[in-house]
Coordinates of C-alpha atoms in Angstrom, one line a residue:
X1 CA 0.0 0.0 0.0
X2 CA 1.5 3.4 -0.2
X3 CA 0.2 6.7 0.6
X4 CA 1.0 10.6 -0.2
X5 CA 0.7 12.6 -2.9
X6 CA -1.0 11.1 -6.3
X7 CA 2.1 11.7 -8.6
X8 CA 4.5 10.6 -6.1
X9 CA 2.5 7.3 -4.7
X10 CA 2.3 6.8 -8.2
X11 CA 5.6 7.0 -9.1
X12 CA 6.3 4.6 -6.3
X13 CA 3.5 2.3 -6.9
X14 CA 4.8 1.6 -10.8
X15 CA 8.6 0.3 -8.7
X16 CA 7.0 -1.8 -6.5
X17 CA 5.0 -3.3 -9.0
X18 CA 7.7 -4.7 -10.5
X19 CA 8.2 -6.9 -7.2
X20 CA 4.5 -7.7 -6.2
X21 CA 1.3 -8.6 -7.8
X22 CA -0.9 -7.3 -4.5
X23 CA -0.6 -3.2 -4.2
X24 CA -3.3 -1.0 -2.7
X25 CA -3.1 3.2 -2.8
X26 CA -4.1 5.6 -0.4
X27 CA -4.5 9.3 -1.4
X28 CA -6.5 11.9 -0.1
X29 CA -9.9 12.6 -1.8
X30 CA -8.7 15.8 -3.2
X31 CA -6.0 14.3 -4.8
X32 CA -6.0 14.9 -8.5
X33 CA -4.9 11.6 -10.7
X34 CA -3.7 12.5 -14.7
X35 CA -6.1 10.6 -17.0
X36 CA -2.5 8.6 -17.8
X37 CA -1.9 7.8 -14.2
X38 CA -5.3 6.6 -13.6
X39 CA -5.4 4.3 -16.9
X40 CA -2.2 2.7 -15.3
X41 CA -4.1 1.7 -12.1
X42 CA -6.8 0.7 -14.4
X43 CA -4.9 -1.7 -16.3
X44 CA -3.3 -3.1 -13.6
X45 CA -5.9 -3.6 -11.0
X46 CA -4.4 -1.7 -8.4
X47 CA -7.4 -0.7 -6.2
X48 CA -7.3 3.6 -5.4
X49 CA -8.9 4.2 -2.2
X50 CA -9.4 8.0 -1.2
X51 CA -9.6 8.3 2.6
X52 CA -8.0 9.4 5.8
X53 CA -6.0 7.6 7.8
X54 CA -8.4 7.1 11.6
X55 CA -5.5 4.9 13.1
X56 CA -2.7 3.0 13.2
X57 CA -2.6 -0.5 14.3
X58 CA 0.5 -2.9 15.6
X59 CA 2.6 -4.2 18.2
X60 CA 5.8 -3.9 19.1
X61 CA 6.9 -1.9 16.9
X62 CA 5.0 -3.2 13.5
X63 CA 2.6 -1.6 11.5
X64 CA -0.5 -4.3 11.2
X65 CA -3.5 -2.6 9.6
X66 CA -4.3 1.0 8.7
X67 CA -8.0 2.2 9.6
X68 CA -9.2 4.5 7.0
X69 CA -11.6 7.0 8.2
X70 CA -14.8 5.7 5.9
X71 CA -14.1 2.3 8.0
X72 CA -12.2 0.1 5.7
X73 CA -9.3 -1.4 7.2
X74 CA -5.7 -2.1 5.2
X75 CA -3.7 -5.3 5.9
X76 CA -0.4 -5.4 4.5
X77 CA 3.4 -7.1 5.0
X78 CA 4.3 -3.8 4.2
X79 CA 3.2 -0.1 3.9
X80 CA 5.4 2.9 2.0
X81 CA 4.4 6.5 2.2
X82 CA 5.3 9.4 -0.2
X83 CA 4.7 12.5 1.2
X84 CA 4.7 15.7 -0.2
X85 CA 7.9 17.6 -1.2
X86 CA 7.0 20.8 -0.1
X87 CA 9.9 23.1 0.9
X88 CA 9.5 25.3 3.9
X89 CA 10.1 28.9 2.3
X90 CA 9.3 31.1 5.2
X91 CA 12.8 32.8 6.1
X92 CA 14.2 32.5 2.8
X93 CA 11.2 34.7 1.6
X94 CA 11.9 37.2 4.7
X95 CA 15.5 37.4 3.3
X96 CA 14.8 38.4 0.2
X97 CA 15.5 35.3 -1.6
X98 CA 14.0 34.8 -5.2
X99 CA 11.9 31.5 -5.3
X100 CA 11.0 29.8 -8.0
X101 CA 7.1 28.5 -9.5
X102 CA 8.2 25.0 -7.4
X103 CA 9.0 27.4 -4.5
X104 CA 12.2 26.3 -4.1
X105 CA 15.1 28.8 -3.4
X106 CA 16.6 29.8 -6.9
X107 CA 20.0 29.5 -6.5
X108 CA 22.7 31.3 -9.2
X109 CA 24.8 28.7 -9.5
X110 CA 25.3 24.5 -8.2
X111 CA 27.1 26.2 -5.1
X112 CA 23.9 27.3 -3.6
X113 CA 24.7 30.7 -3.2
X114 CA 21.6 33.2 -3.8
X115 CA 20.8 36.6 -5.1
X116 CA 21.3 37.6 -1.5
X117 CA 24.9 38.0 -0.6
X118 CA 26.0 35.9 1.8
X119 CA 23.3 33.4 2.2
X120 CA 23.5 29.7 0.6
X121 CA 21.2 27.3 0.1
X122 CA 20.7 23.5 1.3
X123 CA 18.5 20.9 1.9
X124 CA 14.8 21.2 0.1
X125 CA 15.1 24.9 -0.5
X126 CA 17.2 23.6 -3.3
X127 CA 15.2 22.6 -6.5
X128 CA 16.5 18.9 -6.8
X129 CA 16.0 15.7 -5.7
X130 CA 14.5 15.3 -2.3
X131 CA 16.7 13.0 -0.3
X132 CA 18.0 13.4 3.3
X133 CA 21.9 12.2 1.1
X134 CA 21.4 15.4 -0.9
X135 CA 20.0 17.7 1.6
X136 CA 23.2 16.2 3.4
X137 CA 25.3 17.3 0.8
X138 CA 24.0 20.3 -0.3
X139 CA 24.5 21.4 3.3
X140 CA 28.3 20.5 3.2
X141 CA 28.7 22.5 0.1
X142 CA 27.1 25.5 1.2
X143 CA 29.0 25.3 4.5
X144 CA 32.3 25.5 2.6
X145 CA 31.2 28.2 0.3
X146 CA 29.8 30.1 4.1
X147 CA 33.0 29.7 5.7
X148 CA 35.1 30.9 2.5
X149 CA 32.6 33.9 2.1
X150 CA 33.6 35.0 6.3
X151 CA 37.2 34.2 6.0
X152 CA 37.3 36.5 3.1
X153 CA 35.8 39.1 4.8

């Protein structure tokens, strides 16, 4: 089963298909599903249910079932969320950042560095893959650029 946003629990549903037969999704009922996304369910009888999760139920530290709030209940080996990659814009936009359509921080160039002087970007401000290994990265990078930036001061 996996749950999230319709593009993304999509785009996860058409991997794990390749490894199982058996493959519910969960999306909110104002997700919106592309007439090409919904043909692939279609076709391959994946069943689309459009709920809110009620509750969570397991034991020692296993997921069991997943109560929907219209009642029906999801039994699984195994559950996989996709959750929306929304980045979190507040200060950048205080600072005077420029953000792009995505909201992401523009950045000028693959250093991170902005059209504010002095301030980098990292993490999911920066419009690429959203991945705790990138953010990780795009944080060391920006670090080095920050710490060049002061010693040069």
């Amino acid at each position: 089963m996996g749950t999230g946003t319709s593009a993304g629990a999509i785009g996860t549903a058409k991997h794990l298909w390749l490894h199982t037969k058996t493959l519910e999704l969960l999306l909110t009922s104002d997700s919106e599903i592309s007439e090409q996304n919904q043909k692939w369910l279609d076709e391959n009888n994946i069943r689309l249910h459009r709920a809110q999760i009620a509750e969570l139920e397991g034991k020692k530290g296993c997921l069991d079932a997943v109560i929907l709030d219209n009642g029906a209940r999801l039994e699984h080996e195994a559950f996989f969320v996709s959750a929306p990659k929304v980045p979190r814009t507040n200060l950048s936009q205080q600072l005077g950042i420029a953000v792009t359509k995505s909201g992401h921080a523009e950045p000028k160039s693959q250093r991170g560095d902005t059209n504010v002087k002095g301030v980098w970007i990292a993490g999911d401000l920066r419009p690429m893959t959203q991945q705790v290994t990138i953010a990780l990265g795009t944080g060391n990078i920006a670090a080095v650029h920050i710490d060049q930036f002061l010693a040069n001061r």
